[in-house]
XYZ file of C-alpha atoms in Angstrom:
535
model
C 76.429 121.172 122.886
C 74.326 118.097 123.560
C 72.531 118.033 126.885
C 72.419 114.739 128.789
C 69.603 114.537 131.264
C 69.647 112.062 134.139
C 67.148 110.402 136.423
C 64.204 112.389 137.569
C 63.499 111.993 141.286
C 60.568 112.444 143.601
C 60.377 113.679 147.178
C 56.761 112.654 147.647
C 55.939 110.258 150.468
C 54.426 107.039 149.094
C 50.712 106.844 149.718
C 49.209 103.841 151.437
C 47.491 101.504 149.010
C 43.692 101.750 149.242
C 41.246 98.964 148.559
C 40.399 97.918 145.026
C 42.541 98.433 141.984
C 43.348 102.107 142.408
C 46.917 101.723 143.500
C 48.363 104.561 145.552
C 45.766 107.176 144.555
C 45.370 109.939 147.112
C 43.811 113.237 146.137
C 45.962 115.342 148.441
C 49.210 113.838 147.204
C 51.708 116.174 145.654
C 55.055 115.323 144.106
C 57.997 117.624 143.526
C 60.381 116.383 140.909
C 63.452 117.541 139.156
C 66.248 116.545 136.811
C 69.782 115.673 137.730
C 71.884 117.130 134.916
C 74.857 114.971 134.035
C 76.439 117.194 131.385
C 75.225 120.630 130.441
C 76.513 123.432 128.270
C 76.088 127.030 129.510
C 73.976 127.975 126.479
C 71.317 125.427 127.431
C 71.128 126.122 131.170
C 68.198 128.522 130.879
C 66.236 126.173 128.631
C 66.651 123.285 131.056
C 65.680 125.431 134.025
C 62.487 126.587 132.328
C 61.660 123.029 131.293
C 62.202 121.829 134.841
C 59.848 124.493 136.176
C 57.112 123.295 133.846
C 57.694 119.660 134.729
C 57.569 120.479 138.439
C 54.391 122.498 138.113
C 51.570 121.216 140.305
C 48.285 121.926 138.566
C 46.126 120.725 141.480
C 45.431 124.214 142.925
C 44.327 125.503 139.524
C 42.194 122.745 138.014
C 40.428 119.506 138.880
C 41.555 118.016 135.592
C 44.146 115.260 135.660
C 46.391 113.518 133.145
C 45.835 109.798 132.622
C 48.606 107.836 130.920
C 46.972 104.862 129.166
C 49.462 101.954 128.991
C 49.153 98.744 126.978
C 51.252 95.841 125.698
C 52.323 96.207 122.065
C 52.479 93.792 119.179
C 55.644 91.947 120.224
C 54.000 90.898 123.463
C 56.798 92.487 125.494
C 56.960 96.111 124.311
C 54.961 98.766 126.131
C 53.082 101.642 124.510
C 51.330 104.602 126.113
C 49.578 107.859 125.380
C 48.049 110.591 127.517
C 44.622 112.145 127.813
C 42.923 114.684 130.043
C 40.259 113.496 132.479
C 37.814 116.051 133.884
C 38.368 115.142 137.553
C 40.280 112.708 139.778
C 39.045 109.121 139.641
C 39.024 106.350 142.204
C 38.218 103.308 140.074
C 39.088 102.173 136.527
C 35.376 101.927 135.728
C 35.189 105.737 135.926
C 37.585 106.087 132.999
C 36.464 106.074 129.363
C 37.580 103.482 126.861
C 39.976 104.776 124.241
C 41.449 103.608 120.944
C 44.723 103.611 119.058
C 46.150 102.736 115.662
C 46.837 99.022 115.888
C 48.467 98.949 112.453
C 51.328 101.014 113.894
C 51.933 98.568 116.742
C 51.637 95.334 114.760
C 48.243 94.508 116.266
C 45.789 95.262 113.450
C 45.719 95.594 109.638
C 45.800 99.055 108.088
C 42.326 98.750 106.572
C 40.795 98.019 110.002
C 43.331 99.447 112.409
C 41.278 100.569 115.404
C 42.020 98.773 118.674
C 40.069 99.622 121.827
C 41.701 100.197 125.219
C 39.793 99.008 128.313
C 41.108 100.577 131.567
C 41.753 97.834 134.139
C 44.018 99.140 136.920
C 45.128 102.561 138.151
C 48.413 103.638 139.758
C 49.663 107.037 140.870
C 51.915 108.713 138.324
C 55.387 109.190 139.875
C 56.536 111.342 136.957
C 53.761 113.952 136.934
C 52.757 113.726 140.592
C 49.569 115.302 141.901
C 46.382 113.410 141.118
C 47.706 112.219 137.757
C 47.571 108.495 137.089
C 48.996 105.570 135.148
C 46.311 103.315 133.668
C 46.991 99.678 132.797
C 44.740 98.693 129.884
C 44.019 95.576 127.885
C 43.119 95.544 124.219
C 40.040 94.560 122.191
C 38.566 94.763 118.728
C 35.698 97.236 118.185
C 33.370 94.218 118.495
C 34.638 93.542 122.019
C 36.815 90.509 121.251
C 40.264 90.368 122.907
C 43.070 90.686 120.358
C 45.755 87.934 120.305
C 48.265 89.914 122.379
C 45.697 90.512 125.120
C 46.844 87.941 127.670
C 45.080 89.656 130.537
C 41.627 88.632 129.325
C 42.437 84.924 129.508
C 44.112 85.323 132.884
C 41.114 87.190 134.304
C 38.842 84.312 133.290
C 41.013 81.802 135.142
C 41.365 83.960 138.236
C 37.606 84.514 138.383
C 36.902 80.764 138.473
C 35.310 79.960 141.868
C 37.794 77.146 142.508
C 40.693 79.529 141.947
C 39.289 82.421 143.971
C 38.643 80.035 146.870
C 42.356 79.181 146.905
C 43.462 82.876 147.028
C 46.589 82.376 144.865
C 49.561 84.499 145.919
C 52.412 85.414 143.596
C 55.796 86.920 144.330
C 57.650 87.692 141.099
C 61.404 88.315 140.854
C 61.973 90.503 137.798
C 65.575 90.485 136.570
C 66.769 92.982 133.960
C 69.980 94.180 132.352
C 71.069 97.783 131.782
C 72.835 98.416 128.484
C 74.950 101.302 127.230
C 72.841 102.967 124.582
C 75.343 103.641 121.824
C 77.295 100.374 121.968
C 74.635 97.867 123.115
C 76.915 96.516 125.837
C 76.124 96.071 129.556
C 76.459 99.082 131.818
C 79.828 99.142 133.565
C 81.507 96.812 131.076
C 84.504 98.085 129.093
C 83.454 98.748 125.511
C 84.406 95.746 123.417
C 85.739 93.924 126.466
C 84.687 92.015 129.548
C 84.852 92.652 133.275
C 86.313 90.167 135.725
C 84.495 86.849 136.150
C 81.270 86.568 138.117
C 81.463 86.404 141.874
C 82.109 89.911 143.251
C 79.006 91.571 141.782
C 75.996 89.945 143.464
C 74.547 92.373 146.058
C 77.874 94.212 145.902
C 78.829 97.797 146.735
C 81.537 99.921 145.171
C 82.042 101.716 141.880
C 84.036 98.794 140.469
C 81.343 96.225 141.260
C 77.936 97.938 141.194
C 76.682 99.643 138.040
C 73.283 101.347 137.840
C 72.332 101.629 141.511
C 70.766 105.085 141.037
C 68.416 103.651 138.425
C 67.469 100.755 140.707
C 66.838 103.068 143.670
C 64.878 105.591 141.595
C 62.718 102.761 140.290
C 62.197 101.377 143.799
C 60.931 104.714 145.143
C 58.827 105.444 142.072
C 57.077 102.073 142.418
C 56.373 102.670 146.106
C 54.952 106.079 145.249
C 52.777 104.584 142.516
C 51.305 101.989 144.885
C 52.983 98.991 143.273
C 53.573 96.081 145.651
C 57.356 96.195 145.208
C 59.027 94.333 148.056
C 62.750 94.627 147.399
C 65.648 95.019 144.990
C 69.253 93.853 144.648
C 72.214 93.728 142.320
C 72.490 90.455 140.414
C 75.268 87.975 139.647
C 76.196 89.456 136.268
C 77.504 93.033 136.438
C 75.005 95.520 135.038
C 72.118 93.221 135.919
C 69.546 93.985 138.626
C 66.465 92.444 140.150
C 63.379 93.710 141.931
C 60.594 91.744 143.546
C 56.855 92.408 143.353
C 54.399 90.755 145.710
C 52.854 88.979 147.313
C 49.999 89.910 144.997
C 46.717 88.070 144.616
C 45.531 86.704 141.281
C 45.304 89.128 138.369
C 46.893 91.942 140.395
C 50.306 90.293 140.038
C 50.306 90.841 136.275
C 49.015 94.413 136.580
C 51.755 95.321 139.059
C 54.555 93.762 137.014
C 53.520 95.573 133.833
C 53.179 98.878 135.704
C 56.611 98.391 137.279
C 58.142 97.600 133.886
C 56.640 100.764 132.427
C 58.112 102.885 135.223
C 61.512 101.243 134.739
C 61.394 101.937 130.996
C 60.635 105.607 131.679
C 63.472 105.942 134.192
C 66.050 104.324 131.911
C 64.763 106.528 129.082
C 65.533 109.610 131.157
C 68.916 108.233 132.209
C 69.992 107.553 128.626
C 70.367 103.825 129.340
C 68.713 100.943 127.479
C 66.672 98.388 129.407
C 66.672 94.833 128.088
C 64.644 91.860 129.300
C 66.514 89.450 127.039
C 66.901 86.178 128.990
C 70.528 85.787 127.880
C 71.918 89.174 126.800
C 75.549 88.023 126.881
C 76.588 84.566 125.740
C 79.265 82.646 127.585
C 79.963 82.159 131.265
C 77.464 84.769 132.413
C 74.135 84.387 134.166
C 70.971 84.939 132.186
C 67.966 86.945 133.333
C 64.871 85.220 134.659
C 61.574 86.081 136.251
C 61.307 83.491 139.021
C 57.716 83.185 140.169
C 56.944 82.271 143.771
C 53.497 80.792 144.172
C 51.180 79.467 146.843
C 47.528 78.674 147.380
C 45.501 78.796 150.562
C 45.837 75.022 150.901
C 49.621 75.264 150.545
C 49.826 77.897 153.273
C 47.760 75.909 155.766
C 48.845 72.956 157.904
C 49.569 69.966 155.709
C 50.318 72.265 152.797
C 53.533 70.495 151.833
C 51.471 67.585 150.496
C 49.526 70.064 148.352
C 52.800 71.591 147.135
C 54.053 68.150 146.102
C 50.810 67.488 144.238
C 51.243 70.842 142.462
C 54.805 69.903 141.509
C 53.516 66.630 140.087
C 50.946 68.473 137.953
C 53.573 70.959 136.784
C 55.863 68.126 135.725
C 53.146 66.652 133.510
C 52.630 69.986 131.718
C 56.282 70.981 131.527
C 56.322 71.472 127.749
C 53.178 73.605 127.843
C 54.674 75.875 130.493
C 58.039 76.166 128.756
C 56.310 77.245 125.541
C 54.603 80.066 127.462
C 57.522 81.158 129.643
C 59.269 83.629 127.344
C 61.093 83.973 124.025
C 64.715 82.866 123.842
C 64.502 80.944 127.091
C 66.387 78.024 125.541
C 69.532 80.185 125.617
C 69.114 80.597 129.374
C 67.817 77.206 130.581
C 70.967 75.196 129.892
C 71.462 73.462 133.231
C 74.231 75.956 134.067
C 74.261 79.310 135.865
C 71.573 78.405 138.423
C 69.130 76.974 135.882
C 67.670 73.586 135.052
C 67.800 72.112 131.565
C 64.901 73.270 129.419
C 64.169 69.686 128.343
C 64.022 68.129 131.819
C 61.697 68.813 134.725
C 63.160 68.620 138.219
C 62.436 69.784 141.723
C 64.385 70.040 144.938
C 64.640 71.648 148.334
C 66.933 74.711 148.344
C 68.277 73.681 144.922
C 68.575 76.593 142.500
C 69.497 74.242 139.687
C 65.988 72.769 139.579
C 62.862 73.701 137.654
C 60.911 74.053 140.906
C 62.593 75.011 144.171
C 61.085 74.523 147.616
C 62.623 76.493 150.474
C 64.073 74.931 153.608
C 61.569 76.810 155.736
C 58.652 75.409 153.748
C 59.976 71.883 154.194
C 60.546 72.404 157.920
C 57.120 73.926 158.579
C 55.278 71.549 156.279
C 53.587 74.435 154.487
C 54.488 77.490 152.424
C 55.173 78.100 148.741
C 57.092 76.894 145.705
C 59.333 78.819 143.320
C 59.035 78.226 139.586
C 62.494 79.115 138.272
C 61.715 78.475 134.605
C 60.129 81.793 133.452
C 62.402 84.105 131.457
C 62.796 87.797 132.238
C 60.644 88.667 129.203
C 57.734 86.419 130.199
C 54.170 87.705 130.197
C 53.106 87.804 133.871
C 49.437 87.313 133.021
C 50.240 84.109 131.139
C 52.623 82.684 133.728
C 50.481 83.356 136.792
C 47.274 82.142 135.144
C 48.941 78.988 133.852
C 50.295 78.172 137.307
C 46.817 78.530 138.785
C 45.196 76.501 136.028
C 47.695 73.637 136.215
C 47.697 73.335 139.999
C 44.050 74.102 140.813
C 41.849 73.421 137.789
C 43.706 70.716 135.866
C 43.773 67.096 136.986
C 45.903 64.374 135.360
C 44.811 60.796 134.901
C 45.596 58.439 137.751
C 48.099 56.519 135.651
C 49.992 59.647 134.588
C 49.936 60.908 138.155
C 51.302 57.659 139.535
C 54.072 57.362 136.946
C 55.119 60.994 137.445
C 55.180 60.565 141.218
C 57.450 57.565 140.830
C 59.751 59.372 138.384
C 60.078 62.443 140.611
C 60.430 60.369 143.800
C 57.454 62.221 145.236
C 55.809 60.547 148.186
C 52.363 61.629 147.167
C 49.420 61.861 149.507
C 46.307 62.089 147.316
C 44.247 65.236 147.800
C 41.173 63.173 148.536
C 42.317 61.352 151.671
C 39.483 59.673 153.515
C 39.196 57.672 156.711
C 37.269 54.593 155.596
C 35.537 52.013 157.716
C 36.837 48.453 157.830
C 34.099 47.369 155.433
C 35.162 49.936 152.873
C 38.806 48.936 153.199
C 37.920 45.284 152.611
C 35.740 46.202 149.653
C 38.551 48.315 148.227
C 40.951 45.426 148.600
C 38.506 43.164 146.820
C 38.153 45.538 143.903
C 41.898 46.037 143.845
C 42.566 42.317 143.664
C 40.071 41.664 140.870
C 41.245 44.709 138.932
C 44.791 43.423 139.098
C 43.638 40.116 137.689
C 41.647 41.957 134.975
C 38.686 39.666 135.783
C 35.380 41.472 136.182
C 32.292 39.233 136.068
C 29.135 41.157 135.289
C 27.356 39.881 138.384
C 30.170 41.009 140.634
C 30.268 44.398 138.906
C 26.599 44.987 139.645
C 27.063 43.718 143.180
C 30.053 45.991 143.730
C 28.063 48.971 142.515
C 25.339 48.235 145.049
C 27.816 47.726 147.860
C 29.669 50.950 147.079
C 26.398 52.859 146.926
C 25.277 51.405 150.260
C 28.562 52.097 152.002
C 28.674 55.657 150.703
C 25.121 56.337 151.816
C 25.753 54.921 155.287
C 29.077 56.620 155.985
C 29.134 59.961 154.158
C 31.413 61.631 156.693
C 34.077 59.073 155.950
C 34.251 60.461 152.414
C 34.433 64.148 153.246
C 37.598 64.754 151.215
C 38.072 67.985 153.153
C 34.894 69.364 151.613
C 36.457 71.519 148.923
C 37.301 69.004 146.228
C 33.803 67.655 145.601
C 30.334 69.166 145.346
C 28.901 66.670 147.850
C 30.699 64.466 150.387
C 29.512 61.332 148.619
C 30.263 62.370 145.056
C 33.292 61.155 143.215
C 36.599 62.996 143.291
C 36.800 64.869 139.980
C 36.903 62.574 136.919
C 38.004 59.342 138.544
C 38.263 56.154 136.472
C 36.189 53.042 136.865
C 37.429 49.761 138.327
C 35.473 46.819 136.943
C 32.806 49.272 135.828
C 32.355 50.638 139.355
C 32.991 54.348 139.964
C 36.030 54.676 142.200
C 35.361 56.898 145.234
C 38.171 58.690 146.933
C 39.105 55.811 149.221
C 39.519 53.494 146.241
C 41.681 56.139 144.581
C 44.339 55.312 147.149
C 44.187 51.655 146.192
C 44.468 52.451 142.494
C 47.544 54.565 143.152
C 49.157 51.635 144.935
C 48.136 49.346 142.110
C 49.846 51.619 139.587
C 53.054 51.688 141.583
C 53.077 55.206 143.003
C 55.440 55.877 145.866
C 52.970 56.686 148.596
C 53.097 57.525 152.269
C 52.202 54.916 154.895
C 48.741 56.496 155.098
C 47.925 54.826 151.796
C 46.042 51.555 152.150
C 48.103 48.462 151.462
C 45.798 45.673 150.290
C 46.758 42.045 150.763
C 43.287 40.512 150.363
C 42.416 36.879 150.802
C 39.696 35.777 148.347
C 37.515 33.957 150.870
C 37.014 36.812 153.401
C 36.319 39.263 150.610
C 33.734 36.962 149.064
C 32.097 36.594 152.463
C 31.952 40.367 152.830
C 30.288 40.780 149.467
C 27.729 38.077 150.250
C 26.927 39.719 153.581
C 26.391 43.095 151.940
C 24.232 41.540 149.200
C 21.908 39.939 151.766
C 21.573 43.257 153.605
């Protein structure tokens, strides 16, 4: 008789997460685990009991050696692979672990004639399946020459998150991982009648009851296993489509967000494996009037979380709108089946944002709007997205990348964003008048050479005399008097941050009243320039 084995549990108390990237490791920890047998013939009872005794065995009193499960992303970019090795003693940091290798030709990551791929340990978690001092090791993958292979998305993300501008902003991520549980033999959602459909959506979201909630034991087992492992899991709930669940990881800082999501996915795969259920991260597993599965990514920077952060959030939304196609291309396979504009999604071809609107590309919460600071939610990523790619791209687009002034202004107008430029200065009257003068001549497209040289001298003099007026909050420029990023030239004169405001007005951006409105009269401006020239 076939033996069906269910979810393996753990009675261990989750360890508090220590510093660094050794998640949940505690040398004195001990886990007791067992199997819940769903169907068992009498002839196999003894075999299962003996197997359970071996699985429950704690080797800590007998040896210092531990088992390390090396985990990596396979050739599809979404599949997980792992293998085990013995380590001579407990470790407290990934740097204490040796590199390892595997046959990349068997995972679609290397040719057969040169198949060796090298595993670099990057993050450690406690092993909820083996207990004791045993560990799960998140690795990324390299050629023998030390080059990252194409499916190694962590390497690129680590470079972005190590950029000084990014680290200074302390990017936080909270990721909502949705998934669907499928019946193994029929490839149909758990709880659905084989070959048929349940009642329409509505009763299943966060529901209780055997006719509305399917797979709760798997969700709860995963929740506890992640806590035990030291993963920053923050919650779980049943989703809108029956048989679909969600858990949340975060807030996590920088590269840790990707490490924790991949570790949590591995644990979920192992639990569903033991339960005899298939896990799918397909963004639209069932066609028709059913919700898809996403991986909504909540994101904030230090500037967004501080007073005045809502302006920074709006600037981030503007940047995201200008790179919409780039993000969509990196947000998961098959996402076009999910992002239809229905079932709490925006259309894949259009970028939109809104407050408390789950039908937008980017959602801002009511609390964030009310407080004037907080975070944004990117609702575009699919459930099968690569968390390293998504988090790094969000940081790059909103912190490191800067659009041209014209693109920025046009996007702000299209999105109805009242944009306050990041580089907001408090100029003197002289600077305002000079800005108006430059604005007027730029609008007329008339730039005499003499005036251009004169303007350059005046700008230089004003900047040197009033550097504090051009502070730009100190973080956007290397020196208070330097230009804000790669600003354009007006009549050949570099545009400092105060003139940036004028240019935005000139290009038609919808700006707040703090933006300078220039209605210059030619005579006073000419007098100002003559006065500055004589000085």
